[in-house]
Each structure stands twice: as structure tokens, then as C-alpha cells.
XYZ file of C-alpha atoms in Angstrom:
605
model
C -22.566 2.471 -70.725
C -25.962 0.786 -70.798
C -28.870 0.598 -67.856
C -27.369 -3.308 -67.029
C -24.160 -2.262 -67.177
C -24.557 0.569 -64.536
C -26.940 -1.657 -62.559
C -25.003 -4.682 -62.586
C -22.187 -2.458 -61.108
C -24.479 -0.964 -58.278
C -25.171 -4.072 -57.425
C -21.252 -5.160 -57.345
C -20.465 -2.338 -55.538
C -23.023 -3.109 -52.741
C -22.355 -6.389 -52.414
C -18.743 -5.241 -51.852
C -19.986 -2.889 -48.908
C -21.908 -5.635 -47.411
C -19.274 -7.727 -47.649
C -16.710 -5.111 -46.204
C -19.444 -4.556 -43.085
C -19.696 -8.012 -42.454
C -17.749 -9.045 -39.561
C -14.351 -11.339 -40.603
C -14.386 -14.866 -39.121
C -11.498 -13.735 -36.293
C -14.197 -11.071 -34.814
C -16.663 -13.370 -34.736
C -14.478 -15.936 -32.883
C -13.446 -12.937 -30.810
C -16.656 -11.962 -29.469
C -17.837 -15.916 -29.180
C -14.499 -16.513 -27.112
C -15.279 -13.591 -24.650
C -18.531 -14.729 -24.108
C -17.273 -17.711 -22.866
C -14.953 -16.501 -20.905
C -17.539 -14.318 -18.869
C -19.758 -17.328 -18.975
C -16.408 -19.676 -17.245
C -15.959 -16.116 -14.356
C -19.837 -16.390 -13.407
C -19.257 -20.143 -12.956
C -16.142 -19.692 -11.115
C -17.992 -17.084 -8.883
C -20.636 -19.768 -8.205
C -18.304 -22.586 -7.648
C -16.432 -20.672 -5.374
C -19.027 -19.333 -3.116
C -21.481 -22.195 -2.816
C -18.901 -24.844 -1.899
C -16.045 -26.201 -0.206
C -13.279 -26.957 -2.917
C -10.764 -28.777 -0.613
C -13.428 -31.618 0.121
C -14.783 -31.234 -3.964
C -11.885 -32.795 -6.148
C -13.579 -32.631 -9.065
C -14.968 -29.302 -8.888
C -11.602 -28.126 -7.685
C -10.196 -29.482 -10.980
C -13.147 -27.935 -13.468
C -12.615 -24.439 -11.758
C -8.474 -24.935 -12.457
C -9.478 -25.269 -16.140
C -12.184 -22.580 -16.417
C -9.335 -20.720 -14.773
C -7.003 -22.057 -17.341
C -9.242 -21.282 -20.043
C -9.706 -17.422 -18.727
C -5.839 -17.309 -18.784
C -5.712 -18.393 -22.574
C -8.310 -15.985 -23.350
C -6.129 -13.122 -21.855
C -2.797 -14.083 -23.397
C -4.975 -14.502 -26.923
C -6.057 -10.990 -25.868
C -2.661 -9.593 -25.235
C -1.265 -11.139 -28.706
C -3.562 -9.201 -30.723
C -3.448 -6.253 -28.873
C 0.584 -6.730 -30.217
C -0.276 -7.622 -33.579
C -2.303 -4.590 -34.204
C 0.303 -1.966 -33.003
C 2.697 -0.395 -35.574
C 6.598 -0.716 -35.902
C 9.134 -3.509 -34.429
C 8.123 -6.358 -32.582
C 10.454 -4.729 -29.683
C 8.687 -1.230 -30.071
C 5.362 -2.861 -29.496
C 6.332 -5.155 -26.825
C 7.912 -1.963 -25.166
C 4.347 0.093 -26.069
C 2.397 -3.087 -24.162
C 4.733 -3.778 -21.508
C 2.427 -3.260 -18.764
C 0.130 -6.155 -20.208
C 2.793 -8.519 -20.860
C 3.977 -8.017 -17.254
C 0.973 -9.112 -16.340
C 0.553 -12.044 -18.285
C 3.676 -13.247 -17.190
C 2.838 -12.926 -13.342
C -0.914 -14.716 -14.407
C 1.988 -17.575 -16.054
C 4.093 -17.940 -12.817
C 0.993 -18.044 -10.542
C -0.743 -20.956 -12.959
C 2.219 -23.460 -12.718
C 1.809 -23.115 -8.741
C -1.335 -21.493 -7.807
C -3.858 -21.485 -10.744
C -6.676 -20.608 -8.519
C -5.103 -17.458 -8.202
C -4.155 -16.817 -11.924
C -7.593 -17.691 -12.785
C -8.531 -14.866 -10.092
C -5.817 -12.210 -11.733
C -7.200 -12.754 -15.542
C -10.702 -12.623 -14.167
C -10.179 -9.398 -12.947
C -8.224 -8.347 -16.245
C -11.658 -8.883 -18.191
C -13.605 -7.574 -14.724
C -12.556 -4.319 -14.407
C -12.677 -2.255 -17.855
C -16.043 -4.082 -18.378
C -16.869 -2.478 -14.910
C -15.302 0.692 -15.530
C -17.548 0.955 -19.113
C -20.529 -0.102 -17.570
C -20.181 2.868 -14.771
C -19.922 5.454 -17.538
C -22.882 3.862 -19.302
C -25.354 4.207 -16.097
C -24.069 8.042 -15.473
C -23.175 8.723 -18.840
C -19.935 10.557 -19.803
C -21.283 13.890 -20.021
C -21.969 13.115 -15.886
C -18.108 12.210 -15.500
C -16.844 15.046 -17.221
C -18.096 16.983 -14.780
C -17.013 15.461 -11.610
C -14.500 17.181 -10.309
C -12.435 15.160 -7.102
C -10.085 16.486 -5.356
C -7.063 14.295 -4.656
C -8.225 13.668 -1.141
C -11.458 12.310 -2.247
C -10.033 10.555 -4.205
C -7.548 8.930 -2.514
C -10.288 8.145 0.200
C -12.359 6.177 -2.339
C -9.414 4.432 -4.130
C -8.716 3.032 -0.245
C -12.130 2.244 0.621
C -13.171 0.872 -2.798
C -9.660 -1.964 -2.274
C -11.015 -2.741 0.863
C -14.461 -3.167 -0.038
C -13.165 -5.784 -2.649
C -10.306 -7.273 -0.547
C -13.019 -7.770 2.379
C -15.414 -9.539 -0.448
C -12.768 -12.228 -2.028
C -11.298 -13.330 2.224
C -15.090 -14.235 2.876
C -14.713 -16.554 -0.474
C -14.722 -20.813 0.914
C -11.265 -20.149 -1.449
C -9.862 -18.199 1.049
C -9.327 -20.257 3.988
C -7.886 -23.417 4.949
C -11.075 -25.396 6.277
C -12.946 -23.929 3.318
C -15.501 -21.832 5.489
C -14.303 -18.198 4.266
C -13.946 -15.805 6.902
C -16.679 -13.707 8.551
C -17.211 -10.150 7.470
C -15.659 -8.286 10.615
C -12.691 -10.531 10.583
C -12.379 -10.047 6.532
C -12.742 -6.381 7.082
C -10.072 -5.956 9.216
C -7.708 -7.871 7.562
C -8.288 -6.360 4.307
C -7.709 -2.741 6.250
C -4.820 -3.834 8.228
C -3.138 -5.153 4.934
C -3.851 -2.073 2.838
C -2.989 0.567 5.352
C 0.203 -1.530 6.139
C -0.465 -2.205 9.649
C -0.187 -5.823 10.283
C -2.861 -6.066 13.331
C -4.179 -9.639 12.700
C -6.876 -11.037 14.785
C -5.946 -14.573 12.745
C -3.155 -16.156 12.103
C -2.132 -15.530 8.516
C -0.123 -18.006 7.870
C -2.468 -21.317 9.112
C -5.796 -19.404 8.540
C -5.128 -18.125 5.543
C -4.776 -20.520 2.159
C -2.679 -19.865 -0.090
C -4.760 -17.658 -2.127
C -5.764 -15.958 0.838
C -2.573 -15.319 1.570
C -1.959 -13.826 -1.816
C -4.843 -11.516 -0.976
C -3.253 -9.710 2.187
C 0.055 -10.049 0.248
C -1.969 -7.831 -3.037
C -3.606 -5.315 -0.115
C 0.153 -4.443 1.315
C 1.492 -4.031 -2.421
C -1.778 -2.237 -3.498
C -1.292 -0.206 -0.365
C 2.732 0.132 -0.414
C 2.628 1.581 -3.932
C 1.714 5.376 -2.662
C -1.102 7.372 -2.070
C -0.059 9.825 -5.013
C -0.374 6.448 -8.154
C -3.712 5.684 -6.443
C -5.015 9.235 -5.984
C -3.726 10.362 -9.575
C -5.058 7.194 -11.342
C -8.696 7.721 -9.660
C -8.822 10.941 -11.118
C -7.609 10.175 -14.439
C -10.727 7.377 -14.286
C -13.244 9.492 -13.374
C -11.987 12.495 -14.775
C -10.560 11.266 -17.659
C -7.632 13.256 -17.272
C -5.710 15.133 -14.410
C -6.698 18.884 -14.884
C -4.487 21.307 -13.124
C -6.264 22.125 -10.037
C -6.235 18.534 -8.828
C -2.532 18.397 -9.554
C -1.784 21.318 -7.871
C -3.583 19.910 -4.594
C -1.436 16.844 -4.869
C 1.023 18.765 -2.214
C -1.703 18.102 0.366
C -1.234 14.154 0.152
C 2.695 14.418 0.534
C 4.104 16.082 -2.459
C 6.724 18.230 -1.376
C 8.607 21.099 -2.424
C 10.500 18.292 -5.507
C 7.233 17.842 -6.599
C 5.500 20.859 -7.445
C 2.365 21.154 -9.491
C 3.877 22.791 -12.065
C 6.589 19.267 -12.470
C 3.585 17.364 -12.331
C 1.337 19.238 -15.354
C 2.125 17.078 -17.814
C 1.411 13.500 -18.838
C 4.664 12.483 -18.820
C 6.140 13.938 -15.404
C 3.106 11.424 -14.185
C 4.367 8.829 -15.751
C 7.716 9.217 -14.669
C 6.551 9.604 -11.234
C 4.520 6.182 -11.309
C 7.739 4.644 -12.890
C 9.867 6.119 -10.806
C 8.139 4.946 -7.662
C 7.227 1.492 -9.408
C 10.699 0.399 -10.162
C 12.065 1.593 -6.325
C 9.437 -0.380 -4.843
C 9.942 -3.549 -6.909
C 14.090 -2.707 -6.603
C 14.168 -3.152 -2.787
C 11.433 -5.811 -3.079
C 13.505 -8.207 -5.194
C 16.241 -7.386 -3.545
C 15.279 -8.490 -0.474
C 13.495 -11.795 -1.850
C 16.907 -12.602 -3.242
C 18.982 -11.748 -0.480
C 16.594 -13.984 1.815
C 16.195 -16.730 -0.514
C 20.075 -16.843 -0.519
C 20.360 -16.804 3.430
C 17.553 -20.045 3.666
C 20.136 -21.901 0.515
C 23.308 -21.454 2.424
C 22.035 -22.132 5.711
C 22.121 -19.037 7.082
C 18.520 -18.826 8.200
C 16.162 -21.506 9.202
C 12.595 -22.204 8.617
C 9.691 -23.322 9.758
C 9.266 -27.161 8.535
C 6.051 -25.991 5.798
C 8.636 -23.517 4.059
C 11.816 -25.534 4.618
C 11.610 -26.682 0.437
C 12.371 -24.425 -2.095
C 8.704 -23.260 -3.352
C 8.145 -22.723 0.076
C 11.182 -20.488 1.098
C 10.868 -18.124 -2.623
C 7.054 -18.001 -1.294
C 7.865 -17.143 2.552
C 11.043 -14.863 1.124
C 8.190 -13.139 -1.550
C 5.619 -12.137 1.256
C 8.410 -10.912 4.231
C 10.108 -8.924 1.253
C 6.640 -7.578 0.557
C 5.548 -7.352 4.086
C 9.348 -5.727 4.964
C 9.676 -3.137 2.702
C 6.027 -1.820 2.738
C 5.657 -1.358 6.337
C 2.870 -4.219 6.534
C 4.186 -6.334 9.446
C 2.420 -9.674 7.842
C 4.410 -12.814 8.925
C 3.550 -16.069 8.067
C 4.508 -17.600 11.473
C 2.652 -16.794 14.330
C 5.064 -15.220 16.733
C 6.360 -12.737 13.730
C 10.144 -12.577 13.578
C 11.240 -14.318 17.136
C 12.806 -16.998 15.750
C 15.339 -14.972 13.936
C 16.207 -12.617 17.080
C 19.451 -13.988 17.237
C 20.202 -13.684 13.410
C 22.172 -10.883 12.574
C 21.707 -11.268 8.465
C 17.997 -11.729 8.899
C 17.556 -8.467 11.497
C 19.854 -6.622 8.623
C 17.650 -7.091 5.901
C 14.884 -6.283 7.857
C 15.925 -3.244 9.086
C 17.069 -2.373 5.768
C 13.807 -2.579 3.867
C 12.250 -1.163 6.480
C 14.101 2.214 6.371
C 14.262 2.125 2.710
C 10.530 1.886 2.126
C 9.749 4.502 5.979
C 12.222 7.297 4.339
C 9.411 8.255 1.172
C 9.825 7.945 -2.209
C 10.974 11.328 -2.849
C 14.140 11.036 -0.312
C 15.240 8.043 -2.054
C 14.383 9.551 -5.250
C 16.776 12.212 -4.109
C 19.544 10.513 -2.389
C 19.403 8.457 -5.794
C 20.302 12.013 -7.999
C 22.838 13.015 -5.846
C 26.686 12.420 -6.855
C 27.758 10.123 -4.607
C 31.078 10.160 -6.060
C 31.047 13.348 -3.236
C 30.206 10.935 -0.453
C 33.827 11.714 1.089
C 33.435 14.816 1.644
C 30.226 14.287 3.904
C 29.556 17.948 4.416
C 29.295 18.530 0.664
C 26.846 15.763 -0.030
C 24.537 16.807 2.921
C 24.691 20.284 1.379
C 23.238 19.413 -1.834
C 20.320 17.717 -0.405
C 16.938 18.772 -0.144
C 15.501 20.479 2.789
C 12.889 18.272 2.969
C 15.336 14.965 2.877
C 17.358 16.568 5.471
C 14.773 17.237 7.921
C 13.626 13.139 7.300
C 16.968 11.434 7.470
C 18.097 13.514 10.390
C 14.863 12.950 12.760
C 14.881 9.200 11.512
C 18.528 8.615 12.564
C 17.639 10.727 15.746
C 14.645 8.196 16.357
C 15.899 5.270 15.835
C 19.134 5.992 18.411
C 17.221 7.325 21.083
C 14.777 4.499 20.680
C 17.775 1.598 20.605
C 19.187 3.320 23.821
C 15.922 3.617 25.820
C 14.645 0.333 24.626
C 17.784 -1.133 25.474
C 18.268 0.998 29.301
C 14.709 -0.313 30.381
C 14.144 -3.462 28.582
C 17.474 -5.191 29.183
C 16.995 -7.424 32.181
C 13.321 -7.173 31.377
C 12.093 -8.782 28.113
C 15.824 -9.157 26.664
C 16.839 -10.910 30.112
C 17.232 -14.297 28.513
C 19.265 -13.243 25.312
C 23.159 -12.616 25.409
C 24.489 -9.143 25.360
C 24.707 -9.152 21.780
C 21.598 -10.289 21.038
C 19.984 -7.883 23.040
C 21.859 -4.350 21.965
C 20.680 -5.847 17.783
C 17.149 -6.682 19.747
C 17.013 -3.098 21.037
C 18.399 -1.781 17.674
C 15.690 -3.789 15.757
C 12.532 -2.825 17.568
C 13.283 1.161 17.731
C 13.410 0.956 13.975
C 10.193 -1.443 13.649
C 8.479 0.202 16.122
C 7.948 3.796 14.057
C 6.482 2.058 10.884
C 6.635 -1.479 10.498
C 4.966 -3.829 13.355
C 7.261 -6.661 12.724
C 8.739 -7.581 16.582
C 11.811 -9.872 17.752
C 10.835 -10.300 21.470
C 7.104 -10.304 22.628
C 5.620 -6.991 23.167
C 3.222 -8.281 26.069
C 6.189 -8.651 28.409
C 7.586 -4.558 27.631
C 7.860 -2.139 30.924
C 5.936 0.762 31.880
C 8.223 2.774 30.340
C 8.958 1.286 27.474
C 5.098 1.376 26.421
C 5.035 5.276 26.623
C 8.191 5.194 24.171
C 6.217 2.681 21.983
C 3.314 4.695 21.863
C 5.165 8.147 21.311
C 7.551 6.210 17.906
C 3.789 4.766 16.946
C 2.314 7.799 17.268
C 4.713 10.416 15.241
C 5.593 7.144 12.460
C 7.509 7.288 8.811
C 8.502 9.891 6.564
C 5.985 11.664 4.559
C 5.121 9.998 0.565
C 6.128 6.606 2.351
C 4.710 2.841 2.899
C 4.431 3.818 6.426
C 1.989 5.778 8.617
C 1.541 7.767 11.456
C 1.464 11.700 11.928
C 5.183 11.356 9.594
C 8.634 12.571 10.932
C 8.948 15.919 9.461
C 5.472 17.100 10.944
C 6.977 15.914 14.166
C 10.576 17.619 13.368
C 8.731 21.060 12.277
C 6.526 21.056 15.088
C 9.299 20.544 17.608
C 10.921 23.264 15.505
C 7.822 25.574 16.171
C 8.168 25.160 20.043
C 12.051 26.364 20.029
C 11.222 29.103 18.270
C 8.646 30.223 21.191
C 10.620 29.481 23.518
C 14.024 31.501 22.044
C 11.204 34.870 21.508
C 11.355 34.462 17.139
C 8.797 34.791 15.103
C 10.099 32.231 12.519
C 10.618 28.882 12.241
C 14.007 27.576 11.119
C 15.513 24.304 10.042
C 19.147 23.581 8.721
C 19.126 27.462 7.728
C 15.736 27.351 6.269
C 12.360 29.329 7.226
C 9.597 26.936 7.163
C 6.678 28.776 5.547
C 3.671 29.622 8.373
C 1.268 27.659 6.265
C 3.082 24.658 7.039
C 3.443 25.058 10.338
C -0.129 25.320 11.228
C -0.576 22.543 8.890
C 1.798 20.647 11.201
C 0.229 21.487 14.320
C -3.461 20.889 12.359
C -2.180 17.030 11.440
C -1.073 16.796 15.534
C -3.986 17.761 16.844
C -6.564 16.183 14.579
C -4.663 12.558 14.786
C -4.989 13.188 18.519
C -8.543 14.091 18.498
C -9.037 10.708 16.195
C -7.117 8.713 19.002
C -8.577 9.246 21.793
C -12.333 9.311 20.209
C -11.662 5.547 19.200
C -9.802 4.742 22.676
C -12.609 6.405 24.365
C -15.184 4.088 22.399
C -12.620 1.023 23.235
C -12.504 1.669 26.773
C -16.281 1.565 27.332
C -16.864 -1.406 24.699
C -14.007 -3.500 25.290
C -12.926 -5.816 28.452
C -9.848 -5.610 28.561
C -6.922 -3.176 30.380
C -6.726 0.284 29.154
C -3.046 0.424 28.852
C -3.241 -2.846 26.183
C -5.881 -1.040 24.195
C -3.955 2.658 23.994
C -1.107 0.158 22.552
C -3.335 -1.162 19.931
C -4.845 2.034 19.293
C -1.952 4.309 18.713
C -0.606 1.392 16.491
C -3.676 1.012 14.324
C -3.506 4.712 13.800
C 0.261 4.879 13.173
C -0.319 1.785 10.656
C 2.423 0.025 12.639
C 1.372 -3.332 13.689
C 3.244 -3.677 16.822
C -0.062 -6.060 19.194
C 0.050 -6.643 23.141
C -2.407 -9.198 22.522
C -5.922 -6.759 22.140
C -6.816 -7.515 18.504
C -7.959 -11.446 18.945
C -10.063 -10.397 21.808
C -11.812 -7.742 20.691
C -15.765 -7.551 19.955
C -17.019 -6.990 16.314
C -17.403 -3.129 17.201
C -14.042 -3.443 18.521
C -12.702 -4.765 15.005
C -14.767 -2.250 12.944
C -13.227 0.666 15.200
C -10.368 -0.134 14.540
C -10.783 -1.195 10.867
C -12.059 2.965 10.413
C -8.996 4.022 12.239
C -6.963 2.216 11.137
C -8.386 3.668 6.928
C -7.809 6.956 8.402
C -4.471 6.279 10.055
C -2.931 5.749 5.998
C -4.623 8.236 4.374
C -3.833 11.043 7.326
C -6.449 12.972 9.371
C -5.564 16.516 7.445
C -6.392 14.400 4.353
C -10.117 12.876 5.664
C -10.762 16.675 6.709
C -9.687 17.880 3.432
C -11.784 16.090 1.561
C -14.904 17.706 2.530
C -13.732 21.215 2.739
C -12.708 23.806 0.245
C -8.958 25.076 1.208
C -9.376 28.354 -0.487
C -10.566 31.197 1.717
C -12.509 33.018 -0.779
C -13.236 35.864 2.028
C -12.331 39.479 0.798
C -11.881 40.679 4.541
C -10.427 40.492 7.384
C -11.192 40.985 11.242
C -9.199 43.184 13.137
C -6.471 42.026 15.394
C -7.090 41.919 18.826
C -4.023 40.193 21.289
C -5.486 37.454 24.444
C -3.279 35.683 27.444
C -3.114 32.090 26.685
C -1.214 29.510 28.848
């Protein structure tokens, strides 16, 4: 073979290369197309901010078709993603079914809200273009090394939604009169909604537009989910995986004894957790969206004239599902759920989704393993349940039936004076169950007795079951504490339940959570009382239900000053992610000490 001939060759051969190198025509139009569609979310983000799109038709209508045009870019997105995975067309839609989930709810919202898809697919280009700038600026080898704890973490998942809630309810897009909402008023709406508390100092459902409304109805979801997905997923972001020691602190945030480290090492005990708790939350949710839709078709329950057509009923039955089943205690009428007091099949579902989402995911996680085909022999099935399920289902049944009666013995020619005899025993039934967790009310709460205000504040106070959508200082911290106290008084050193010794470490972390949630209370309610004008009973109300995420209002939260809202806003952060878990996150819980002090006994009491 000559000199040409070997030259010629080289040259063949590196024109191939160059040609390999090039970029093909598709990634070309790949990157051009995602340039535009960051170009279209800067406009929106101008267009949205510096005017008022209900008076600007024709910007209105360009920002639905940059919003359009982001929604194309995602689906165009997702498709490839698809065509470049391996195997069946059903294995890789299974592979990508997160992403084509999401499409599809980016679909619904365009045909009825495009505003809001355009918002959604924004934020599907927004975030891992976020995420990969933050590990530019610090670098990975910086990331590797943080180490979070799940508290910290779950304290900066929370505070990082808020942040961003608070941001998008001052947009002109989130109002009605296109004016956006102040920051104080943003702020605590955004915290009520993600700590499921459903203290409003505006109406949500004439204040709010619609994709304001979408906003608090994201923040209860967002919130509802858990603390575990949020504090797990944080991690894994910053982290890049879940080592072992943060797993093994996830019993701190409301893991209990089902849910051990050790079930959780592994990748896929984490993802059957998330799915686990994913498809129970979105179970109860569409059932209750169904069952209400069904009640508003047949006539069964009326509604206000704005939702009395068939968008607006799936929309009003979407949001009270929502709102119902996560503890938020978001209506979109102004005087909650007082127009249904005399409905029995609206109270039901309420009080349904209300339990189902206050018990925890891990008691209906284990309710749904156990054989129910045992359910006749009722001694049998309550045998092969869980401590911890026991302690939560008995002390929740105990609650809510000492609640009805007292309610019902003070309240009955009080506030329930004007309803029939009925109506007032599924009145008394309905607010003892609401009153623990979810702030939704059937009779006005400004009109309750003495008496019945001390109840309020005590079901506030001690809340939901632990690993729920509710809040508050949970039921089996209240059960084992009460537990603790007989034990004194009967002379034993240990601490039984249902023929169980609770360990001593979780007893003093009982009595810890108790005393710290008190010490929070009364250090906002002190702040209240010398900031606020207004009577000191009606602020301990709306302090005690800020803190126990509930919702329940005598009327405080309209009238307060801005420090007023941001005090409450902070308690209301801490109130969801649980005192013990703010103090955790800045301590170590390992006494590394190699000694101890001698033991020396003292009177107390």
C-alpha cells in the first residue's frame, strides 16, 4: 500500500470522526428548542409580575401560548426520554411512569387552566436546571460531604416550599383583582397550607384565582404527603444517596417500631415506602372526589351558585377531598362546612377522610396487612396488630367519644340551640373529630362556651397520630405520657401498654415533645398578648390551633398585625415538623460521654 493510499485513508478516517463528533440535526434542534423554552419562562416571569392579566387580553393570550409552547417542549421531552429506553413500549412507559403522570396532569390543567400547566412544565425545566446549577457553585466534592440529618432536612424541605409558595401568591396571577397578595399575607397562607392548618386571614375561595387556589391546594398535597418522602428525598439531593446513619435517625421524625432502619437500608424498601404512602394518599383522595362529585349529581348536596356546573363541582369536590383527607381545613366558601351541617352524607365523608389521613400512614399500612377475613373474631384481629396501631386507634376512638359527649353536654342549647336533635348529636360528633387535626367546622366557633374552649384547646393541643397529615404533640405521646403518670401513681417503675413495656427512652422523649410544644406555646401567646388587641382567650384559641396545625379560628387571624401573622406563620412551621424535631436538628443525640455522675436522690413535688 502506497503513501496516497495510506493518506487518502487517514484522511477518510478523520473525516469519519468529525463527522461522528458532529452533533446530528435532532440535537441541534434539541438544544435550539430548550433555549426557547427558557427564553418563553423568563417572559412569562416578566409578564406575570409587571402586569395585570385580567385587564391585558392580549397579553393574557401570548402568555397561554408561551405556556402552551413550554408544555409541547415537555411532552417532546418526555417522548424521547421513552424512545431512548430499552425493551417494550409497556416496560418503558412503566420505567417513566412518574413523567408521564405528570404530563398528563400538565394535559388536564391546559384544557381548563393553562396558566397553571404553563406554571407545572415551567417548573419541570426549573428545577433540575436549579438543582445542577447548585452543585456547580459548591461543587460536588462540597455535597459529598454534607452530611444532614433527617431533621435538618426536613426543616429545609418545609421552609424551602414555603419560601416558593410565598413567592408565586404575591404573583398579579394569583389573585382575583390582579394585585398579588402582600408578603405577610402570602407567607401565612403558604405556611398554613403546607403545615395543614387552614388559618386564613383571606378568603380563599373569592381572594384567591384560580391558580392561586391551585397553589394552597399544591402546599396541602406537598405538605400531606409525609415528612419521611420529603426528609428522605432532601437527603438523597444533597447527599446523593441515603447513607445509613441518616436512615437510622428517620425514627426521630415518626418511624416507628414497622419501620426500622434496618427495613429502610435499601433503595427499594424507600421506594416502597414512597409508593406505599403515595398510592394511600391518592386512594382516599379520589375516593372522596368521587364520592362527593356523586352526592352534588344526584342531588344529595348543594352548592354554592359559582360551583353549581359540573367543572365547578369536580373542582370544589378536588380541593375539599384534598383539603379533607390532609388535615388542611381549606374551604372554598367562607363559612367552611356550615352549609352542610345538616347533611349526613357530606359530614360522613368528611369525617371519614379525616380519620383516614389523622391515623398515620403506618396504621393504615397495617390495618391494610392484616387478614380481615378474622374481623369476626374481634379479639383475634386486635391481637395481631401492632403495638403502636393499638395505642393510636384506641386513644383516637377514646378522643373522639369523649369529645362528641362533652361537646354535645355543653354546647347543646348553646351554639347547637337552633339545629334539631339530630343535627346536633352528628354536629357534636363532627367537631370532636375535626377539632384534633383538621380545622374544618359545622357551627361557628366564635359562639362555643367557656368550657367547651378548654376542651378545644386540650384536642388542639395533643392532635393526630404520629407519620400523619395532621399535627399537634400526636396521640400516642399523649397515650404514653398518660401511661407514665399511672405508673407513678400505682408505685412501678415501668411503663405498660396493652401488655407492653414502653422503653424509658421513649418516655422521656414523650414528656421532652410535651414540654417543649408547651414552652413554644406560650412564648408565641406571650408575644401575642403584648402585640395584639384583641382578648386573650381568642388568641390562646388561635395559638394552640396554629401549633396543633388544626385550623379551627374564633375570628383572631384577619385581625392580627403583620408580627402577629409572622408569629404565627413560625409556629405554625414548627407546629408540622414537631418541637423534638426543630431541637434535634441542631444537636447531636449521641452522648459520646464515657462517665457517669453518681446518683444522688432529691424531694420533688
Amino acid at each position: 500500500m502506497g503513501p496516497e493510499v495510506e493518506q487518502k485513508m487517514s484522511g477518510e478516517s478523520l473525516e469519519i470522526e468529525r463527522q461522528a463528533l458532529r452533533p446530528s440535526w435532532w440535537f441541534q434542534a434539541a438544544r435550539l428548542m430548550g433555549a426557547l423554552i427558557w427564553v418563553a419562562i423568563i417572559a412569562i416571569m416578566f409578564l406575570e409580575a409587571s402586569f395585570d392579566l385580567s385587564q391585558r387580553v392580549d397579553l393574557r393570550q401570548a402568555v397561554i401560548a408561551l405556556d402552551a409552547f413550554i408544555f409541547i417542549g415537555l411532552l417532546t421531552r418526555t417522548l424521547a426520554g421513552l424512545w431512548r429506553l430499552n425493551g417494550a413500549w409497556w416496560q418503558r412507559a412503566k420505567t417513566a411512569r412518574a413523567s408521564i403522570v405528570y404530563v398528563a396532569l400538565c394535559l388536564l390543567c391546559l384544557t381548563w387552566a393553562p396558566r397553571v400547566a404553563g406554571a407545572l412544565a415551567s417548573g419541570a425545566f426549573a428545577l433540575p436546571a436549579l438543582e445542577s446549577l447548585f452543585r456547580r457553585i459548591l461543587g460536588d466534592e462540597f455535597i459529598s460531604r454534607i452530611q444532614l440529618k433527617p431533621s435538618q432536612s426536613l426543616l429545609l424541605s418545609f421552609g424551602m416550599i414555603i419560601v416558593l409558595g410565598t413567592g408565586l401568591l404575591m404573583l398579579p396571577a394569583a389573585t382575583q383583582d390582579g394585585q398579588g397578595t402582600n408578603f405577610y399575607d402570602a407567607l401565612f397562607t403558604m405556611a398554613s397550607a403546607v403545615s395543614q392548618t387552614g388559618l386564613t386571614v383571606q378568603d380563599t375561595g373569592s381572594y384567591f384565582s384560580a391558580f392561586g387556589q391551585i397553589l394552597v391546594l399544591i402546599g396541602m398535597q406537598i405538605g400531606g404527603i409525609g415528612i419521611m418522602i420529603l426528609s428522605a428525598a432532601f437527603a438523597a439531593l444533597v447527599g446523593g444517596r441515603m447513607p445509613s446513619r441518616q436512615t437510622a435517625g428517620l425514627g426521630d421524625l415518626g418511624a416507628t417500631e414497622g419501620m426500622t432502619a434496618q427495613s429502610l437500608s435499601k433503595e427499594e424498601d424507600l421506594q416502597w415506602l414512597f409508593g406505599s404512602i403515595a398510592k394511600t394518599t391518592l386512594w382516599f383522595e379520589g375516593l372522596g372526589v368521587l364520592v362527593l362529585y356523586l352526592l352534588w349529581l344526584t342531588g344529595i348536596m348543594a352548592l354554592p351558585d359559582e360551583f353549581n356546573n359540573p367543572g365547578g363541582a369536580l373542582w370544589w369536590s378536588v380541593f375539599h377531598a384534598v383539603s379533607g383527607f390532609c388535615q388542611g381545613g381549606f374551604t372554598l366558601t367562607p363559612d367552611s362546612l356550615m352549609g352542610w351541617v345538616s347533611n349526613p352524607a357530606v359530614n360522613l365523608v368528611f369525617i371519614i377522610l379525616i380519620t383516614a389521613g389523622g391515623l398515620g400512614f403506618y396504621v393504615t399500612g397495617d390495618l391494610g396487612r392484616s387478614d380481615w377475613t378474622e374481623i369476626r373474631s374481634p379479639r383475634r384481629f386486635w391481637k395481631r396488630l401492632q403495638l403502636h396501631t393499638k395505642i393510636v386507634l384506641s386513644t383516637s376512638l377514646i378522643m373522639n367519644v369523649v369529645g362528641a359527649l362533652v361537646y354535645l353536654f355543653f354546647e347543646y342549647d348553646h351554639s347547637l340551640a337552633d339545629l334539631e336533635p339530630g343535627t346536633k348529636v352528628m354536629a357534636a360528633v363532627f367537631q370532636a373529630v375535626t377539632m384534633r387535626c383538621a380545622g374544618f367546622n359545622t357551627v361557628p366557633m366564635s359562639a362555643l362556651a367557656a368550657p367547651t374552649i378548654l376542651l378545644a384547646l386540650v384536642w388542639m393541643f395533643v392532635g393526630s397520630g404520629p407519620g400523619s397529615t395532621g399535627g399537634g404533640v400526636r396521640v400516642s405521646t399523649a397515650c404514653v405520657s398518660v401511661a407514665a403518670l399511672r405508673a407513678m401513681v400505682n408505685g412501678r417503675k415501668e411503663v405498660e401498654l396493652f401488655g407492653y413495656t414502653i422503653p424509658q427512652g421513649t418516655v422521656y422523649k414523650g414528656i421532652s415533645v410535651i414540654f417543649v410544644s408547651l414552652l413554644f406555646v406560650s412564648v408565641v401567646l406571650i408575644l401575642l398578648a403584648a402585640n395584639e388587641n384583641q382578648p386573650f382567650e381568642v388568641l390562646a384559641f388561635e395559638v394552640v390551633s396554629a401549633f396543633g396545625t388544626v385550623g379551627l379560628s374564633m375570628g383572631a387571624s384577619s385581625n392580627l398585625t403583620e408580627v402577629g401573622k409572622l408569629l404565627l406563620a413560625i409556629l405554625m412551621f414548627f407546629g408540622r415538623v414537631g418541637p423534638l424535631t426543630v431541637a434535634l436538628a441542631f444537636a447531636e443525640k449521641v452522648d459520646k460521654r464515657r462517665y457517669r455522675y453518681a446518683e444522688e436522690p432529691i424531694d420533688v413535688g
